[in-house]
Every structure is written in structure tokens, then in C-alpha cells.
Short mmCIF file of C-alpha atoms in Angstrom, two decimals:
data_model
loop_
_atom_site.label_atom_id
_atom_site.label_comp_id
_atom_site.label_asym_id
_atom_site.label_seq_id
_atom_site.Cartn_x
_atom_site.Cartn_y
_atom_site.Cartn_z
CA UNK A 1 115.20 193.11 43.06
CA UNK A 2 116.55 194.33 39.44
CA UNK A 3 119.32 194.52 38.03
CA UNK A 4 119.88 198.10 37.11
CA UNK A 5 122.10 197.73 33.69
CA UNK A 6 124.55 200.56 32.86
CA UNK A 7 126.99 201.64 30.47
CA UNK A 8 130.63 201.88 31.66
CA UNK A 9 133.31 204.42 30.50
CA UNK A 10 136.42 202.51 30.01
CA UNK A 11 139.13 203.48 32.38
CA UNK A 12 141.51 204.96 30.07
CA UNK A 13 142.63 208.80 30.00
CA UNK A 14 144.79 210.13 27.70
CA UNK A 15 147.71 212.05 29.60
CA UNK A 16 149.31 215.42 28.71
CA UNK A 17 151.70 213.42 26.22
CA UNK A 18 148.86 211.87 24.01
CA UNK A 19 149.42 208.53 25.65
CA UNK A 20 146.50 206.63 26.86
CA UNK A 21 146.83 205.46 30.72
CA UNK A 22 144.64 202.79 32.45
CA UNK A 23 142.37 203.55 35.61
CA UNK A 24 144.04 206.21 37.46
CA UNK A 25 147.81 204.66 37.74
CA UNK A 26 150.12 206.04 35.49
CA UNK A 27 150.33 202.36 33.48
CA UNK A 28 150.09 202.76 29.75
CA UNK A 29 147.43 200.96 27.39
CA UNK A 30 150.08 199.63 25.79
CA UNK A 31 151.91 197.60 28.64
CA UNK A 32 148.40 195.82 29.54
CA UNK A 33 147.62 195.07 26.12
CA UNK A 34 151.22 193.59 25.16
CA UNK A 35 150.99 191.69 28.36
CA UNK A 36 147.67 190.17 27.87
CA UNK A 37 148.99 189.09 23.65
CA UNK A 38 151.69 187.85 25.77
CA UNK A 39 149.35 185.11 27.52
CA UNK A 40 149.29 186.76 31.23
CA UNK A 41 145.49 186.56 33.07
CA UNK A 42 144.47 189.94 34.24
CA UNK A 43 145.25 188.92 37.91
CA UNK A 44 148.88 188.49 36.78
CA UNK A 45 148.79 191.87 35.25
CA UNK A 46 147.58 193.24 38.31
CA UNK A 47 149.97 191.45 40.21
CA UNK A 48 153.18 192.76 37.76
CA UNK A 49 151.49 196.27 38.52
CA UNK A 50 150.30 196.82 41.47
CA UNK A 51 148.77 199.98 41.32
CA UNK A 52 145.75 198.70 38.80
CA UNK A 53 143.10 197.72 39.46
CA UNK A 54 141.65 193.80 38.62
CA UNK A 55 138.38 195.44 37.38
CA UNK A 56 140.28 198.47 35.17
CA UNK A 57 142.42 195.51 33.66
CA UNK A 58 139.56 193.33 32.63
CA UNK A 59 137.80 196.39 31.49
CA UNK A 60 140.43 197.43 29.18
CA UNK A 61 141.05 194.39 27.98
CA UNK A 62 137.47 194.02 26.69
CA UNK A 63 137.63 197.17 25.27
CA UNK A 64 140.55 196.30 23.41
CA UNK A 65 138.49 193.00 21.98
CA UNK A 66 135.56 195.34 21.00
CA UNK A 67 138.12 197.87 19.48
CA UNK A 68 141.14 195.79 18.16
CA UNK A 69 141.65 197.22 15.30
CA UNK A 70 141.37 200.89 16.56
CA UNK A 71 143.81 200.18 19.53
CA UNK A 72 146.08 198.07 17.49
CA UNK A 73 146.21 201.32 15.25
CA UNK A 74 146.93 203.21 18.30
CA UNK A 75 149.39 200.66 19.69
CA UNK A 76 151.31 200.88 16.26
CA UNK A 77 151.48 204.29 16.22
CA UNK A 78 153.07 204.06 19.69
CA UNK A 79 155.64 201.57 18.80
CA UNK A 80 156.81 203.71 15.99
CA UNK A 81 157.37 206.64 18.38
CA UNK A 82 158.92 204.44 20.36
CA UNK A 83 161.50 203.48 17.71
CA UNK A 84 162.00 207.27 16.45
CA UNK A 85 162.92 208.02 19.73
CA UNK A 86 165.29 205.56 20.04
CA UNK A 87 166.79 205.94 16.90
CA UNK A 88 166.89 210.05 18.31
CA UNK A 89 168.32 209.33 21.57
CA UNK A 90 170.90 206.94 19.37
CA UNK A 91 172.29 209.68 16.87
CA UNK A 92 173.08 212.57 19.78
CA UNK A 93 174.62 209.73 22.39
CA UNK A 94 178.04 208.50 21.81
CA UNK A 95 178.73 205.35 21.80
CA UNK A 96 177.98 203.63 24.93
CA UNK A 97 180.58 200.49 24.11
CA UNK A 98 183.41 203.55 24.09
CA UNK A 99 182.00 204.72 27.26
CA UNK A 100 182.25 201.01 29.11
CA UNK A 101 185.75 200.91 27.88
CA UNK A 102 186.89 204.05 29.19
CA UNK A 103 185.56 203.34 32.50
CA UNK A 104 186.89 199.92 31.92
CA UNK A 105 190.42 201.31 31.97
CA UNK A 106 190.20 204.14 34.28
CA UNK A 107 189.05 201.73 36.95
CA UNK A 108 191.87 198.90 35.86
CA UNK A 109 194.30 201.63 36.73
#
């Protein structure tokens, strides 16, 4: 018997946003990488997100040790979308504290 030896694809797509998914669940790169930095196993990933797989998570996270630099780019680049959305989302909503208040009152009423 032989062991016939392969190359794998890893299992990341990129969706219609630009942001890179694992397997086929709808989990970003991101949120598996973070969690593994974090210290969690990839069976405790799998178990905070159920809908990966234990072979997709262990996959990506060796192709994130072959590639740090390249997804730590990426991962960067995400984080500062991230933050310009916020900082969007912050200038065009009032002021959520004046918000609490008013409801704060109406319902003490």
C-alpha cells in the first residue's frame, strides 16, 4: 500500500466583499486567526463555530504559519476597514448616550 501524497488547496474563498471566508461557512479568516493568537486549540474554534470544520481550521491555521506575513498584511488591512467603518457609522449616528436618555425618560414617565 502507498501513500499517494497530494497538494491541498487551502479552504479559503474570498466572498463578493473581498473578505476571505474559511471552508464553506461564512466564518472569516480573520476570526480563526485572532482566535488561534488568542491561545484557543482548533477543536475549541470549532466548537465556538460550529459550522467549520476541525480539518478547514487546522488547515488554515497552517497556512497562516507558512504565510504570516502575507495574512498578517491581509488581517491589517482588515482591521483598518474595520475602524473606518466605525469611525463612518460614528459621524452619521447621533449620539447613542442621548438616545438611552430619552428613552430613559419617556419610559420613567
Amino acid at each position: 500500500m502507498s501513500l499517494v501524497l497530494e497538494r491541498e488547496i487551502p479552504p479559503l474563498r474570498e466572498d463578493e466583499t473581498g473578505a476571505i471566508r474559511v471552508g464553506n461557512s461564512r466564518v472569516l479568516l480573520e476570526t480563526v486567526i485572532r482566535a488561534f493568537q488568542d491561545g484557543a486549540s482548533p477543536e475549541s474554534i470549532v466548537h465556538r463555530y460550529s459550522t467549520l470544520s476541525l480539518s478547514d481550521v487546522y488547515n488554515t491555521i497552517g497556512y497562516y504559519l507558512r504565510h504570516q506575513a502575507a495574512v498578517e498584511t491581509y488581517l491589517n488591512q482588515r482591521e483598518q476597514l474595520a475602524q473606518s467603518v466605525q469611525q463612518r457609522l460614528s459621524s452619521i449616528q447621533p449620539d447613542l448616550g442621548l438616545i438611552r436618555n430619552r428613552l430613559l425618560s419617556q419610559q420613567n414617565q
